[in-house]
Short mmCIF file of C-alpha atoms in Angstrom, two decimals:
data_model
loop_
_atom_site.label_atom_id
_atom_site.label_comp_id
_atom_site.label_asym_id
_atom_site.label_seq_id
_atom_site.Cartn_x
_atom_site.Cartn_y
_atom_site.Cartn_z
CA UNK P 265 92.07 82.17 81.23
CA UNK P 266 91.28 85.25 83.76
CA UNK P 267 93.73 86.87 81.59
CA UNK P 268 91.59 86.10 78.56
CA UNK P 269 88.45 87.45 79.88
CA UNK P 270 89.55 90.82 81.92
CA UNK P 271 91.00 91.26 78.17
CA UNK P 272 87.47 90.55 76.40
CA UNK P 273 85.45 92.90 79.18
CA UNK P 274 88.72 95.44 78.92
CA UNK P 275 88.09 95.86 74.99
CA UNK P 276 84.21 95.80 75.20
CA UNK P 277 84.46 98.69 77.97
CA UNK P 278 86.92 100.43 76.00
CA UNK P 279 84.99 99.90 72.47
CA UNK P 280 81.16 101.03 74.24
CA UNK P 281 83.04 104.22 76.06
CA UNK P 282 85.20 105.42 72.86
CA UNK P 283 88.18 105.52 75.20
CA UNK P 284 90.05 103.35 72.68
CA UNK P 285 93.64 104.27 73.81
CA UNK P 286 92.93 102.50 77.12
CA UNK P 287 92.48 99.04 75.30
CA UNK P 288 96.57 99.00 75.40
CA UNK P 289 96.73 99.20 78.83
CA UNK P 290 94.52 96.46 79.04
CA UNK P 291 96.90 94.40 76.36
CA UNK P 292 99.50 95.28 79.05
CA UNK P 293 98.15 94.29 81.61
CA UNK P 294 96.88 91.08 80.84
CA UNK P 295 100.53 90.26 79.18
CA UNK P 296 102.13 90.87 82.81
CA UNK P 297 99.17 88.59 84.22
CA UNK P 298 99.92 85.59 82.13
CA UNK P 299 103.26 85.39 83.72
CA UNK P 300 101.59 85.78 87.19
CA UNK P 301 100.28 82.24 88.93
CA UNK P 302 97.82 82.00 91.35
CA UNK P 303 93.69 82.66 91.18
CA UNK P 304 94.37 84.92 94.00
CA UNK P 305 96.85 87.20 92.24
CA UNK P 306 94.64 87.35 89.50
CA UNK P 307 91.81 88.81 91.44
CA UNK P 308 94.26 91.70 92.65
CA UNK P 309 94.99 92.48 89.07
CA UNK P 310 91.62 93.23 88.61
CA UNK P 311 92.39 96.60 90.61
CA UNK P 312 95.15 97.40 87.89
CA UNK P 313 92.63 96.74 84.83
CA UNK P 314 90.30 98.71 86.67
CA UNK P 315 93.08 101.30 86.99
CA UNK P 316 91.81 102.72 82.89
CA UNK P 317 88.16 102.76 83.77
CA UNK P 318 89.19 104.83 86.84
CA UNK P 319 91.42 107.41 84.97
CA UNK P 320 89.07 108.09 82.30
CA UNK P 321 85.64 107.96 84.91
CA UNK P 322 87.90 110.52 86.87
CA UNK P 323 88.88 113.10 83.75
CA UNK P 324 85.55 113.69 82.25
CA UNK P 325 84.20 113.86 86.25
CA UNK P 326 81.85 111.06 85.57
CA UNK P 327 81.61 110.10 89.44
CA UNK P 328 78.42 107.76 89.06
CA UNK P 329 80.40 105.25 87.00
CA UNK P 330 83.52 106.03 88.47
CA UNK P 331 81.48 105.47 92.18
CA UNK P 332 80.81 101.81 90.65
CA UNK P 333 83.94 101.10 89.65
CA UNK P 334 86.09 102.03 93.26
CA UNK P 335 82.88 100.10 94.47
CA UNK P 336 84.16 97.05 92.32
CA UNK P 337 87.76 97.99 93.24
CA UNK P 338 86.94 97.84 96.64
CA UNK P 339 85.50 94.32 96.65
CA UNK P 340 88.07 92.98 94.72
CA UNK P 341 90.90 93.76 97.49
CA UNK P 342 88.69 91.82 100.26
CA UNK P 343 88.20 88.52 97.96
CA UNK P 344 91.49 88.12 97.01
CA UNK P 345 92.55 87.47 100.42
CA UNK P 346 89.48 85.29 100.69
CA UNK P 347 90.68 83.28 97.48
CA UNK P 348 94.23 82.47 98.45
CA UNK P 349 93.00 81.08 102.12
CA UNK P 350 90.45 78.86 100.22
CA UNK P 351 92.87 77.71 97.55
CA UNK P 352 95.63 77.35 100.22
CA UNK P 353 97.54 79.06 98.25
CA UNK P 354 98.92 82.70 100.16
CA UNK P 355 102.47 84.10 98.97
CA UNK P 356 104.75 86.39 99.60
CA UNK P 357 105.03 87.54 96.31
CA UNK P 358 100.65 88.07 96.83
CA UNK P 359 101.50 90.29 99.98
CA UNK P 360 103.88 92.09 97.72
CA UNK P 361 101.66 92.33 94.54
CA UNK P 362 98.50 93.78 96.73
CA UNK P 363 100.35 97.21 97.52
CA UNK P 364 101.33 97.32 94.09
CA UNK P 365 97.90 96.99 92.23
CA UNK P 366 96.47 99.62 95.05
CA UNK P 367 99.27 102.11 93.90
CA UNK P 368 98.56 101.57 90.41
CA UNK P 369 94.93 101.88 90.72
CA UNK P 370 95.30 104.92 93.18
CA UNK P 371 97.33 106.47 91.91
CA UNK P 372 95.64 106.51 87.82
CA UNK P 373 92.12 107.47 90.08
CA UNK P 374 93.56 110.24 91.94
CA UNK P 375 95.38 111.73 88.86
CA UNK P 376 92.24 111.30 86.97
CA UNK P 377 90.91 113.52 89.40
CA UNK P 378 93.40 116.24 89.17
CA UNK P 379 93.29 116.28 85.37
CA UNK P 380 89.51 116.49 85.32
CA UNK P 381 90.10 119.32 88.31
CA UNK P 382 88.42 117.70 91.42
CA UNK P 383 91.07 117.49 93.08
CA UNK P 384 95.09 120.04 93.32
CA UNK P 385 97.50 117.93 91.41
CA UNK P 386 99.63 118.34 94.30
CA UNK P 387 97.48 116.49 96.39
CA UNK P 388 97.58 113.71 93.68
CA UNK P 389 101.30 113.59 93.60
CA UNK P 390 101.17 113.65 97.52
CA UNK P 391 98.77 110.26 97.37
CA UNK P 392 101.27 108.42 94.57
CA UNK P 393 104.47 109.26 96.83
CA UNK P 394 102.30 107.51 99.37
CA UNK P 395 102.53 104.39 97.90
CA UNK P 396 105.99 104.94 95.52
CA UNK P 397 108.13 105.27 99.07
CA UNK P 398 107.14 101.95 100.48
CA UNK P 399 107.91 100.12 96.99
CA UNK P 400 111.38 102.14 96.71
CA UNK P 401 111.98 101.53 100.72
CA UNK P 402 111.37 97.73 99.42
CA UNK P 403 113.49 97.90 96.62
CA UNK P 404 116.37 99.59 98.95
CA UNK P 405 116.59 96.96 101.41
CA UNK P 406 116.88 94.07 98.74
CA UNK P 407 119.56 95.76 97.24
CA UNK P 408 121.48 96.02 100.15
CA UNK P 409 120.69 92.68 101.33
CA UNK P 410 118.24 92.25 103.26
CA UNK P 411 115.29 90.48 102.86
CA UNK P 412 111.86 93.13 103.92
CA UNK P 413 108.53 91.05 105.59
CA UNK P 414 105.58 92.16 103.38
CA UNK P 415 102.98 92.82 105.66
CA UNK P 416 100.30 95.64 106.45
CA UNK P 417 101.47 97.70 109.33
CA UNK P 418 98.94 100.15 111.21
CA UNK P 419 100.44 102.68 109.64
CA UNK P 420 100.08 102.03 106.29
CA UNK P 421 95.97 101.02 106.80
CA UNK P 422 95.32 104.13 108.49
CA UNK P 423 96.85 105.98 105.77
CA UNK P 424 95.26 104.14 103.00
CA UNK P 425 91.56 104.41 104.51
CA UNK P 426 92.22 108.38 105.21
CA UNK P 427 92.89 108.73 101.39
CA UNK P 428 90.02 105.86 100.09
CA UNK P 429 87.47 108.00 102.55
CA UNK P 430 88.10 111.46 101.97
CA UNK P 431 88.96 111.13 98.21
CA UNK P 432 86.12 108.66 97.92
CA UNK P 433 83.86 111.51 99.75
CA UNK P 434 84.49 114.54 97.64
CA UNK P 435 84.29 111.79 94.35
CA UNK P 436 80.54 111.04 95.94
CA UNK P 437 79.70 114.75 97.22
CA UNK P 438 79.99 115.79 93.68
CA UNK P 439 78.48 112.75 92.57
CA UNK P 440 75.39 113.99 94.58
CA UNK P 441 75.80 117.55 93.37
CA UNK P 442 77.03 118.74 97.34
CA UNK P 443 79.58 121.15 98.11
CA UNK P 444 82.96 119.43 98.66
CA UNK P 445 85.13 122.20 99.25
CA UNK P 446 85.26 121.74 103.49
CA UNK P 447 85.75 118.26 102.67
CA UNK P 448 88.48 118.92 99.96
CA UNK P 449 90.28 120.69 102.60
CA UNK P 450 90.16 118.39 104.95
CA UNK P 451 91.73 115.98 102.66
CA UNK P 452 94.64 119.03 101.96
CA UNK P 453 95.80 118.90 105.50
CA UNK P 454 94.79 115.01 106.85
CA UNK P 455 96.53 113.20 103.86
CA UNK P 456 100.04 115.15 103.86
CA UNK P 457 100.26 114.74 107.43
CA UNK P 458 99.33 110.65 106.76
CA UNK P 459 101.97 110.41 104.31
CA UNK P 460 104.70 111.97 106.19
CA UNK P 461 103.47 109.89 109.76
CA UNK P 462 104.28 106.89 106.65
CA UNK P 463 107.58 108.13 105.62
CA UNK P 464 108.79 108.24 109.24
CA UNK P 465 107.65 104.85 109.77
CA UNK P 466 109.76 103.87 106.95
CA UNK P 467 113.15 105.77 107.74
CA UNK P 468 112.97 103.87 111.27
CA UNK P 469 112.56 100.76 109.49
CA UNK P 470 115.27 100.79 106.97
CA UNK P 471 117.61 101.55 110.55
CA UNK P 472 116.02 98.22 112.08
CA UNK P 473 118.58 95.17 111.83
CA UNK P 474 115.60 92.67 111.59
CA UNK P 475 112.58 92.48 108.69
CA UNK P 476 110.29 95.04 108.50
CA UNK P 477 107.08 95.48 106.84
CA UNK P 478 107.62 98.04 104.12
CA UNK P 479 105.12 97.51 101.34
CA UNK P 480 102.35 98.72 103.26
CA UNK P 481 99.33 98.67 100.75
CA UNK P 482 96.61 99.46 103.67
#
């Protein structure tokens, strides 16, 4: 059923903006969803339908809307958390979905951005490797055997809010017609240094013998 109606808004979005070619990834996403249980899980893949909006928003630099939608973004990652305590219903495979959907959803807002030139596309490919490593890291220590604790580390939120404020800043500076070049640079030095702080975090915890939290979503 949520599948049913994030597909309805999806293709009214996509008819009323003429971005027609995002209506697939809408398709795709809601085909993935009806294989995934839980009302919980279902309000995290609102972040990956919201992923289109976000791209497009980002190329033609339309910052009001695409203000609203991290705004709606935003909210979405603290109900679902919300939703699986009231439903009794939290999961390991939720912990693991939430980094995912961020990822996703960063990482189509932050390319949107470098298409539409906001932003270096370096930067951009900085921010997805942010969020690639910890899935790959995950994916490493299954295949070897070993079974990773999903969990948030410290780490991984201070890294996530460094990117969500000072990409979110320069998206509302220009929103608001300011200059955004000091804070643009900012963002050049603070996030690389996040993202390595993140990899090292990660190459000591593929040497640890016990679980680890590696799908750090923030």
């Amino acid at each position: 059923m949520a599948g049913l109606v994030y597909l309805a808004l999806g293709a009214a979005w996509a008819t009323l903006s003429g971005d027609l070619i995002f209506g697939l990834w809408f398709v795709a996403v809601a085909a993935a969803g009806a294989f995934i249980p839980g009302e919980a899980n279902q309000v995290t893949l609102a972040r990956a339908y919201l992923a289109a909006p976000a791209l497009a928003y980002a190329i033609h630099q339309q910052f009001g809307a695409l203000a609203v939608t991290i705004a709606v973004a935003s909210v979405t990652d603290l109900l679902d958390g919300t939703v699986a305590r009231r439903f009794g219903t939290p999961s390991q495979f939720g912990g693991g979905l939430d980094p995912v959907v961020d990822g996703v959803f960063t990482g189509a807002l932050v390319l949107g951005l470098a298409f539409g030139g906001t932003i270096p596309l370096w930067l951009a490919l900085v921010i997805i490797a942010r969020y690639l490593l910890p899935a790959l890291a995950g994916g490493l220590l299954l295949a070897t055997g070993r079974r990773p604790e999903l969990r948030h580390t410290l780490m991984g939120q201070v890294s996530t809010v460094l990117i969500l404020v000072l990409v979110g800043g320069v998206c509302l500076f220009r929103a608001l017609n300011q200059e955004a070049s000091g804070l643009l640079q900012a963002a050049e030095v603070v996030i690389p240094l996040a993202t390595v702080a993140t990899y090292a975090h990660l190459g000591l915890a593929l040497r640890r013998e016990r679980p680890v939290g590696v799908a750090e979503g923030g």
